[in-house]
mmCIF file of C-alpha atoms in Angstrom:
data_model
loop_
_atom_site.group_PDB
_atom_site.id
_atom_site.type_symbol
_atom_site.label_atom_id
_atom_site.label_comp_id
_atom_site.label_asym_id
_atom_site.label_seq_id
_atom_site.Cartn_x
_atom_site.Cartn_y
_atom_site.Cartn_z
ATOM 1 C CA MET A 774 -159.818 41.717 -94.504
ATOM 2 C CA SER A 775 -160.342 42.062 -90.747
ATOM 3 C CA ASP A 776 -159.140 45.093 -88.816
ATOM 4 C CA THR A 777 -155.758 44.989 -87.133
ATOM 5 C CA PRO A 778 -155.693 45.185 -83.307
ATOM 6 C CA LYS A 779 -154.468 48.776 -83.623
ATOM 7 C CA GLU A 780 -157.425 49.694 -85.861
ATOM 8 C CA THR A 781 -159.866 47.931 -83.544
ATOM 9 C CA PHE A 782 -158.653 49.842 -80.501
ATOM 10 C CA THR A 783 -158.581 53.132 -82.393
ATOM 11 C CA ALA A 784 -162.190 52.521 -83.422
ATOM 12 C CA ALA A 785 -163.140 52.385 -79.750
ATOM 13 C CA LEU A 786 -161.864 55.940 -79.424
ATOM 14 C CA ALA A 787 -163.704 57.141 -82.540
ATOM 15 C CA PRO A 788 -166.375 59.171 -80.686
ATOM 16 C CA ALA A 789 -163.689 61.197 -78.913
ATOM 17 C CA LEU A 790 -161.564 61.529 -82.032
ATOM 18 C CA ALA A 791 -164.341 62.386 -84.469
ATOM 19 C CA PRO A 792 -163.877 65.933 -85.756
ATOM 20 C CA ALA A 793 -166.645 68.459 -85.523
ATOM 21 C CA PRO A 794 -168.507 69.114 -88.810
ATOM 22 C CA ALA A 795 -167.055 72.634 -88.952
ATOM 23 C CA PRO A 796 -163.879 72.974 -86.886
ATOM 24 C CA ALA A 797 -163.717 76.234 -84.999
ATOM 25 C CA SER A 798 -160.860 78.622 -85.685
ATOM 26 C CA PRO A 799 -158.298 79.033 -82.889
ATOM 27 C CA ALA A 800 -159.167 81.515 -80.182
ATOM 28 C CA PRO A 801 -157.534 84.912 -80.733
ATOM 29 C CA ALA A 802 -155.505 84.489 -77.540
ATOM 30 C CA ALA A 803 -153.881 81.380 -79.035
ATOM 31 C CA LEU A 804 -152.557 83.170 -82.114
ATOM 32 C CA ARG A 805 -149.116 84.136 -80.784
ATOM 33 C CA ALA A 806 -148.600 80.725 -79.189
ATOM 34 C CA ARG A 807 -149.441 79.034 -82.487
ATOM 35 C CA VAL A 808 -147.014 81.250 -84.385
ATOM 36 C CA ARG A 809 -144.233 80.340 -81.948
ATOM 37 C CA SER A 810 -144.978 76.616 -82.137
ATOM 38 C CA LEU A 811 -145.118 76.487 -85.933
ATOM 39 C CA ALA A 812 -142.298 78.962 -86.639
ATOM 40 C CA PRO A 813 -139.541 76.316 -87.035
ATOM 41 C CA THR A 814 -141.499 74.635 -89.857
ATOM 42 C CA MET A 815 -142.535 77.794 -91.710
ATOM 43 C CA THR A 816 -140.961 79.081 -94.889
ATOM 44 C CA ARG A 817 -139.307 82.496 -94.736
ATOM 45 C CA SER A 818 -142.206 84.257 -96.478
ATOM 46 C CA VAL A 819 -144.901 82.602 -94.371
ATOM 47 C CA LEU A 820 -142.944 83.375 -91.215
ATOM 48 C CA ALA A 821 -142.757 87.037 -92.222
ATOM 49 C CA VAL A 822 -146.559 87.228 -92.382
ATOM 50 C CA ALA A 823 -147.038 85.215 -89.187
ATOM 51 C CA GLU A 824 -144.624 87.335 -87.176
ATOM 52 C CA ALA A 825 -146.208 90.532 -88.479
ATOM 53 C CA VAL A 826 -149.734 89.607 -87.394
ATOM 54 C CA ALA A 827 -148.529 88.315 -84.021
ATOM 55 C CA ALA A 828 -146.471 91.436 -83.323
ATOM 56 C CA ASP A 829 -149.110 93.985 -84.381
ATOM 57 C CA PRO A 830 -152.612 92.478 -84.412
ATOM 58 C CA ALA A 831 -154.315 95.882 -84.274
ATOM 59 C CA GLY A 832 -152.375 97.278 -87.216
ATOM 60 C CA CYS A 833 -152.666 94.146 -89.360
ATOM 61 C CA ALA A 834 -156.402 93.869 -88.671
ATOM 62 C CA GLN A 835 -156.798 97.125 -90.615
ATOM 63 C CA LEU A 836 -155.035 95.780 -93.697
ATOM 64 C CA THR A 837 -156.552 94.056 -96.711
ATOM 65 C CA VAL A 838 -154.913 90.887 -97.963
ATOM 66 C CA THR A 839 -153.163 92.954 -100.647
ATOM 67 C CA ALA A 840 -151.956 95.555 -98.163
ATOM 68 C CA LEU A 841 -150.628 92.917 -95.753
ATOM 69 C CA ALA A 842 -148.802 91.197 -98.603
ATOM 70 C CA GLU A 843 -147.155 94.513 -99.518
ATOM 71 C CA HIS A 844 -146.392 95.268 -95.853
ATOM 72 C CA THR A 845 -144.565 91.949 -95.420
ATOM 73 C CA GLY A 846 -142.954 91.836 -98.848
ATOM 74 C CA THR A 847 -144.807 88.660 -99.778
ATOM 75 C CA SER A 848 -147.778 87.759 -101.966
ATOM 76 C CA GLU A 849 -151.535 87.498 -101.470
ATOM 77 C CA ALA A 850 -151.263 83.732 -101.852
ATOM 78 C CA THR A 851 -148.688 83.630 -99.057
ATOM 79 C CA VAL A 852 -150.960 85.653 -96.771
ATOM 80 C CA VAL A 853 -153.864 83.265 -97.382
ATOM 81 C CA ARG A 854 -151.582 80.247 -96.927
ATOM 82 C CA THR A 855 -150.351 81.676 -93.628
ATOM 83 C CA ALA A 856 -153.912 82.180 -92.395
ATOM 84 C CA ARG A 857 -154.753 78.560 -93.164
ATOM 85 C CA LEU A 858 -151.558 77.282 -91.572
ATOM 86 C CA LEU A 859 -152.483 79.154 -88.386
ATOM 87 C CA GLY A 860 -155.846 77.376 -88.353
ATOM 88 C CA TYR A 861 -158.170 79.882 -90.036
ATOM 89 C CA PRO A 862 -160.255 79.049 -93.136
ATOM 90 C CA GLY A 863 -159.074 82.204 -94.868
ATOM 91 C CA TYR A 864 -157.653 85.665 -94.420
ATOM 92 C CA ARG A 865 -161.021 87.178 -93.502
ATOM 93 C CA ASP A 866 -161.236 84.869 -90.480
ATOM 94 C CA LEU A 867 -157.665 85.675 -89.457
ATOM 95 C CA ARG A 868 -158.416 89.380 -89.761
ATOM 96 C CA LEU A 869 -161.440 89.027 -87.461
ATOM 97 C CA ALA A 870 -159.272 87.169 -84.933
ATOM 98 C CA LEU A 871 -156.669 89.919 -85.093
ATOM 99 C CA ALA A 872 -159.328 92.540 -84.399
ATOM 100 C CA ALA A 873 -160.599 90.520 -81.428
ATOM 101 C CA LEU A 874 -157.085 90.084 -80.069
ATOM 102 C CA ALA A 875 -156.402 93.807 -80.439
ATOM 103 C CA ALA A 876 -159.598 94.579 -78.521
ATOM 104 C CA GLN A 877 -158.586 92.214 -75.727
ATOM 105 C CA GLN A 878 -155.181 93.834 -75.456
ATOM 106 C CA GLU A 879 -156.665 97.328 -75.448
ATOM 107 C CA SER A 880 -159.140 96.501 -72.683
ATOM 108 C CA GLY A 881 -156.482 94.984 -70.425
ATOM 109 C CA ALA A 882 -153.620 96.639 -68.631
ATOM 110 C CA ALA A 883 -150.355 96.701 -70.530
ATOM 111 C CA PRO A 884 -147.790 94.323 -69.015
ATOM 112 C CA ALA A 885 -145.466 96.091 -66.620
ATOM 113 C CA VAL A 886 -142.529 93.863 -67.475
ATOM 114 C CA THR A 887 -140.931 92.231 -70.466
ATOM 115 C CA VAL A 888 -139.715 88.652 -70.580
ATOM 116 C CA ASP A 889 -136.103 89.439 -71.407
ATOM 117 C CA ILE A 890 -133.910 88.879 -68.369
ATOM 118 C CA ALA A 891 -130.550 90.628 -68.247
ATOM 119 C CA VAL A 892 -127.523 89.317 -66.393
ATOM 120 C CA ASP A 893 -127.512 92.379 -64.129
ATOM 121 C CA ASP A 894 -131.270 92.465 -63.411
ATOM 122 C CA PRO A 895 -132.170 92.881 -59.719
ATOM 123 C CA LEU A 896 -133.675 89.732 -58.240
ATOM 124 C CA ALA A 897 -137.029 91.503 -57.789
ATOM 125 C CA ASP A 898 -137.154 92.145 -61.548
ATOM 126 C CA VAL A 899 -136.258 88.532 -62.266
ATOM 127 C CA VAL A 900 -139.163 87.351 -60.119
ATOM 128 C CA ALA A 901 -141.585 89.759 -61.790
ATOM 129 C CA LYS A 902 -140.468 88.875 -65.305
ATOM 130 C CA LEU A 903 -140.580 85.139 -64.712
ATOM 131 C CA ALA A 904 -144.020 85.364 -63.096
ATOM 132 C CA HIS A 905 -145.308 87.351 -66.067
ATOM 133 C CA GLU A 906 -143.880 84.897 -68.595
ATOM 134 C CA GLU A 907 -145.132 81.835 -66.690
ATOM 135 C CA ALA A 908 -148.660 83.272 -66.575
ATOM 136 C CA GLN A 909 -148.551 84.049 -70.291
ATOM 137 C CA THR A 910 -147.262 80.564 -71.094
ATOM 138 C CA LEU A 911 -150.125 78.970 -69.174
ATOM 139 C CA ALA A 912 -152.677 81.206 -70.882
ATOM 140 C CA ASP A 913 -151.252 80.448 -74.329
ATOM 141 C CA THR A 914 -151.236 76.699 -73.679
ATOM 142 C CA ALA A 915 -154.814 76.686 -72.403
ATOM 143 C CA ALA A 916 -156.019 78.747 -75.361
ATOM 144 C CA GLY A 917 -154.298 76.538 -77.917
ATOM 145 C CA LEU A 918 -155.008 73.119 -76.410
ATOM 146 C CA ASP A 919 -157.113 70.895 -78.688
ATOM 147 C CA LEU A 920 -159.897 69.698 -76.387
ATOM 148 C CA THR A 921 -160.886 66.897 -78.766
ATOM 149 C CA GLN A 922 -157.379 65.454 -78.645
ATOM 150 C CA LEU A 923 -157.200 66.000 -74.879
ATOM 151 C CA SER A 924 -160.506 64.183 -74.331
ATOM 152 C CA ALA A 925 -159.344 61.252 -76.458
ATOM 153 C CA ALA A 926 -156.084 61.063 -74.498
ATOM 154 C CA VAL A 927 -158.007 61.054 -71.221
ATOM 155 C CA THR A 928 -160.212 58.220 -72.499
ATOM 156 C CA ALA A 929 -157.186 56.202 -73.592
ATOM 157 C CA LEU A 930 -155.393 56.661 -70.259
ATOM 158 C CA ALA A 931 -158.478 55.943 -68.177
ATOM 159 C CA THR A 932 -159.013 52.598 -69.910
ATOM 160 C CA ALA A 933 -155.377 51.614 -70.398
ATOM 161 C CA ARG A 934 -154.040 48.261 -69.259
ATOM 162 C CA ARG A 935 -150.612 49.808 -68.898
ATOM 163 C CA ILE A 936 -149.084 53.260 -69.468
ATOM 164 C CA ASP A 937 -145.482 53.999 -70.467
ATOM 165 C CA ILE A 938 -144.138 57.567 -70.440
ATOM 166 C CA TYR A 939 -140.948 58.695 -72.217
ATOM 167 C CA GLY A 940 -138.965 61.867 -71.600
ATOM 168 C CA ILE A 941 -135.358 63.042 -71.438
ATOM 169 C CA GLY A 942 -133.868 65.802 -69.293
ATOM 170 C CA ALA A 943 -136.437 68.292 -68.006
ATOM 171 C CA SER A 944 -139.169 66.415 -69.861
ATOM 172 C CA ALA A 945 -138.247 63.316 -67.858
ATOM 173 C CA LEU A 946 -139.161 65.185 -64.665
ATOM 174 C CA VAL A 947 -142.554 66.033 -66.159
ATOM 175 C CA GLY A 948 -142.983 62.382 -67.137
ATOM 176 C CA GLN A 949 -142.239 61.281 -63.591
ATOM 177 C CA ASP A 950 -144.850 63.720 -62.323
ATOM 178 C CA LEU A 951 -147.495 62.247 -64.642
ATOM 179 C CA ALA A 952 -146.547 58.674 -63.719
ATOM 180 C CA GLN A 953 -146.736 59.228 -59.966
ATOM 181 C CA LYS A 954 -150.090 61.009 -60.296
ATOM 182 C CA LEU A 955 -151.572 58.125 -62.289
ATOM 183 C CA LEU A 956 -150.127 55.568 -59.867
ATOM 184 C CA ARG A 957 -151.894 57.284 -56.964
ATOM 185 C CA ILE A 958 -155.281 56.675 -58.560
ATOM 186 C CA GLY A 959 -154.597 53.012 -59.183
ATOM 187 C CA LEU A 960 -153.338 52.983 -62.779
ATOM 188 C CA ILE A 961 -150.265 51.051 -63.886
ATOM 189 C CA ALA A 962 -147.874 53.729 -65.134
ATOM 190 C CA GLN A 963 -144.128 54.033 -65.345
ATOM 191 C CA ALA A 964 -141.846 56.804 -66.590
ATOM 192 C CA HIS A 965 -138.673 56.004 -68.541
ATOM 193 C CA SER A 966 -135.759 58.393 -68.923
ATOM 194 C CA ASP A 967 -133.278 55.695 -69.949
ATOM 195 C CA PRO A 968 -133.613 55.215 -73.747
ATOM 196 C CA HIS A 969 -132.647 51.538 -73.602
ATOM 197 C CA LEU A 970 -135.214 50.716 -70.925
ATOM 198 C CA ALA A 971 -137.812 52.767 -72.766
ATOM 199 C CA ILE A 972 -137.409 50.717 -75.942
ATOM 200 C CA THR A 973 -137.242 47.346 -74.192
ATOM 201 C CA ASN A 974 -140.474 48.199 -72.397
ATOM 202 C CA ALA A 975 -142.122 49.607 -75.526
ATOM 203 C CA VAL A 976 -141.784 46.302 -77.383
ATOM 204 C CA LEU A 977 -144.041 44.737 -74.745
ATOM 205 C CA LEU A 978 -146.910 47.165 -75.311
ATOM 206 C CA ARG A 979 -150.058 46.008 -77.055
ATOM 207 C CA PRO A 980 -153.460 47.395 -78.095
ATOM 208 C CA GLY A 981 -155.126 48.656 -74.925
ATOM 209 C CA ASP A 982 -151.831 50.100 -73.668
ATOM 210 C CA VAL A 983 -150.826 53.768 -73.933
ATOM 211 C CA ALA A 984 -147.434 55.343 -74.590
ATOM 212 C CA VAL A 985 -146.863 59.038 -73.875
ATOM 213 C CA ALA A 986 -143.879 60.910 -75.323
ATOM 214 C CA ILE A 987 -142.915 64.261 -73.788
ATOM 215 C CA THR A 988 -140.557 66.375 -75.870
ATOM 216 C CA HIS A 989 -140.663 70.140 -76.261
ATOM 217 C CA SER A 990 -138.707 70.132 -79.525
ATOM 218 C CA GLY A 991 -140.579 67.133 -80.907
ATOM 219 C CA SER A 992 -137.343 65.859 -82.414
ATOM 220 C CA THR A 993 -135.587 64.102 -79.510
ATOM 221 C CA GLY A 994 -134.521 60.756 -80.937
ATOM 222 C CA ASP A 995 -134.369 59.016 -77.558
ATOM 223 C CA VAL A 996 -138.074 59.817 -77.096
ATOM 224 C CA ILE A 997 -139.230 59.267 -80.678
ATOM 225 C CA GLU A 998 -137.723 55.791 -80.978
ATOM 226 C CA PRO A 999 -139.652 54.171 -78.093
ATOM 227 C CA LEU A 1000 -142.834 55.956 -79.170
ATOM 228 C CA ARG A 1001 -142.417 54.579 -82.681
ATOM 229 C CA THR A 1002 -141.883 51.107 -81.222
ATOM 230 C CA ALA A 1003 -145.041 51.424 -79.135
ATOM 231 C CA PHE A 1004 -146.954 52.683 -82.173
ATOM 232 C CA GLU A 1005 -145.807 49.743 -84.290
ATOM 233 C CA HIS A 1006 -146.892 47.302 -81.559
ATOM 234 C CA GLY A 1007 -150.425 48.686 -81.510
ATOM 235 C CA ALA A 1008 -150.405 50.868 -78.394
ATOM 236 C CA THR A 1009 -152.261 54.172 -78.432
ATOM 237 C CA THR A 1010 -149.577 56.853 -78.648
ATOM 238 C CA VAL A 1011 -149.719 60.401 -77.302
ATOM 239 C CA ALA A 1012 -147.214 63.179 -77.975
ATOM 240 C CA LEU A 1013 -146.953 66.162 -75.646
ATOM 241 C CA THR A 1014 -144.877 68.686 -77.571
ATOM 242 C CA GLY A 1015 -144.329 72.340 -78.324
ATOM 243 C CA ARG A 1016 -143.877 71.526 -82.039
ATOM 244 C CA PRO A 1017 -147.060 69.774 -83.270
ATOM 245 C CA ASN A 1018 -145.596 69.302 -86.779
ATOM 246 C CA ALA A 1019 -142.323 67.825 -85.529
ATOM 247 C CA PRO A 1020 -141.158 64.227 -86.192
ATOM 248 C CA VAL A 1021 -142.648 62.893 -82.940
ATOM 249 C CA ALA A 1022 -146.131 63.563 -84.341
ATOM 250 C CA HIS A 1023 -145.536 61.001 -87.101
ATOM 251 C CA TYR A 1024 -145.917 58.229 -84.527
ATOM 252 C CA ALA A 1025 -148.602 59.831 -82.351
ATOM 253 C CA ASP A 1026 -152.283 58.975 -82.534
ATOM 254 C CA LEU A 1027 -152.925 62.071 -80.434
ATOM 255 C CA VAL A 1028 -150.931 65.304 -80.205
ATOM 256 C CA LEU A 1029 -151.224 67.706 -77.270
ATOM 257 C CA ALA A 1030 -149.524 70.985 -78.136
ATOM 258 C CA THR A 1031 -147.901 73.150 -75.481
ATOM 259 C CA SER A 1032 -146.935 76.786 -75.724
ATOM 260 C CA ALA A 1033 -143.498 77.398 -77.179
ATOM 261 C CA ALA A 1034 -142.478 80.254 -74.900
ATOM 262 C CA ARG A 1035 -139.641 82.525 -75.964
ATOM 263 C CA GLU A 1036 -136.194 81.435 -74.888
ATOM 264 C CA THR A 1037 -133.372 83.661 -73.688
ATOM 265 C CA ARG A 1038 -129.835 82.994 -72.486
ATOM 266 C CA LEU A 1039 -131.098 82.761 -68.896
ATOM 267 C CA ARG A 1040 -134.375 81.011 -69.737
ATOM 268 C CA PRO A 1041 -133.639 77.974 -71.920
ATOM 269 C CA ALA A 1042 -136.183 75.562 -73.366
ATOM 270 C CA ALA A 1043 -135.903 73.328 -70.295
ATOM 271 C CA MET A 1044 -137.496 76.145 -68.276
ATOM 272 C CA SER A 1045 -139.898 77.622 -70.808
ATOM 273 C CA SER A 1046 -141.397 74.261 -71.758
ATOM 274 C CA ARG A 1047 -141.851 72.826 -68.274
ATOM 275 C CA THR A 1048 -144.670 75.133 -67.170
ATOM 276 C CA SER A 1049 -146.902 74.351 -70.128
ATOM 277 C CA GLN A 1050 -146.109 70.639 -69.952
ATOM 278 C CA LEU A 1051 -147.110 70.476 -66.280
ATOM 279 C CA LEU A 1052 -150.405 72.211 -67.067
ATOM 280 C CA VAL A 1053 -151.253 69.549 -69.658
ATOM 281 C CA VAL A 1054 -150.193 66.805 -67.223
ATOM 282 C CA ASP A 1055 -152.560 68.213 -64.601
ATOM 283 C CA CYS A 1056 -155.380 68.394 -67.177
ATOM 284 C CA LEU A 1057 -154.794 64.753 -68.097
ATOM 285 C CA PHE A 1058 -154.689 63.671 -64.462
ATOM 286 C CA VAL A 1059 -157.865 65.485 -63.436
ATOM 287 C CA GLY A 1060 -159.658 64.241 -66.550
ATOM 288 C CA VAL A 1061 -158.671 60.638 -65.841
ATOM 289 C CA ALA A 1062 -159.584 60.983 -62.161
ATOM 290 C CA GLN A 1063 -163.037 62.222 -63.185
ATOM 291 C CA ARG A 1064 -163.541 59.301 -65.586
ATOM 292 C CA THR A 1065 -162.422 56.739 -63.003
ATOM 293 C CA TYR A 1066 -163.782 58.476 -59.910
ATOM 294 C CA GLU A 1067 -165.277 55.349 -58.303
ATOM 295 C CA THR A 1068 -161.849 53.733 -58.134
ATOM 296 C CA ALA A 1069 -159.695 56.857 -58.150
ATOM 297 C CA ALA A 1070 -161.251 58.444 -55.049
ATOM 298 C CA PRO A 1071 -160.647 55.440 -52.753
ATOM 299 C CA ALA A 1072 -157.119 55.053 -54.155
ATOM 300 C CA LEU A 1073 -156.302 58.709 -53.431
ATOM 301 C CA ALA A 1074 -157.777 58.427 -49.950
ATOM 302 C CA ALA A 1075 -155.705 55.320 -49.254
ATOM 303 C CA SER A 1076 -152.488 56.997 -50.443
ATOM 304 C CA TYR A 1077 -153.160 60.077 -48.320
ATOM 305 C CA GLU A 1078 -153.804 57.892 -45.300
ATOM 306 C CA ALA A 1079 -150.650 55.859 -45.903
ATOM 307 C CA LEU A 1080 -148.552 59.033 -45.830
ATOM 308 C CA ALA A 1081 -150.473 60.974 -43.200
ATOM 309 C CA HIS A 1082 -148.240 59.937 -40.305
ATOM 310 C CA ARG A 1083 -145.196 61.301 -42.139
ATOM 311 C CA HIS A 1084 -146.703 64.790 -42.246
ATOM 312 C CA ARG A 1085 -147.831 64.993 -38.636
ATOM 313 C CA THR A 1086 -145.740 67.153 -36.324
ATOM 314 C CA THR A 1087 -144.188 65.004 -33.627
ATOM 315 C CA ARG A 1088 -143.839 66.352 -30.155
ATOM 316 C CA GLN A 1089 -140.234 66.573 -29.093
ATOM 317 C CA GLU A 1090 -139.283 65.669 -25.574
ATOM 318 C CA PRO A 1091 -137.730 68.574 -23.665
ATOM 319 C CA ARG A 1092 -134.017 68.381 -23.227
ATOM 320 C CA PRO A 1093 -132.822 67.579 -19.717
#
């Protein structure tokens, strides 16, 4: 039986999607970000181990698998299962990562601020705390980003006939940013924040097209439904989410995980997710611009020139 159009197009991306013979364990710096992103899907016992190693990497690095199981009130099997869920072949590899993370923390200056913002915090403290958290979110996202998936997404976008982007609320703003960036280098891209329009456009997608869903929770129905429609019609689908195991991933050929930064009353998900999402958007844009440089460079130059007169300071005539 011949391949379906979806399978044929996916085969074209095989070199970028092919896994390495021995996948590398996550970088130590990505450990806390991975715990935050996977926490909603973890069982209570696994979460207890994950939170323990993320909170005290130096202390846990000194513990045997038996000692860590006793420390967290779980079992040795749970400790090993947690290590594998976090991306490590076994507990020994997780323990080495914990030791490396502890060394990194010891060599660097301790953060001068915490991320918790109180209602009565002075504005200067708010600025400092937000700046610290934004920097940490970017670092966590960069450390945890799967470069194989990112490269495949860049390839798909660079060769796409048409690109549809879905997002609701704050994620819609990120989608608009990606769409306008791709438009400026000559690609056909449009962002949809209206669920009805998103679905009616998704049914027109075909192999060779790309659909991108942006949802921090990974469970926003108004984003999942058009992505599923695009997936069923053969388009290459990409999910940009802080929950890589969430429902949106079921309909994504490629998943780009963002850091799930801690939320507080004054820093909701709409704020904590946006920074990491914009970093991934910029990575996608630069990657696509590199792949399509011969056409992207003239397109960017033309767009700059078209807007140049709007940014020039005009000389005002003196008043009589």
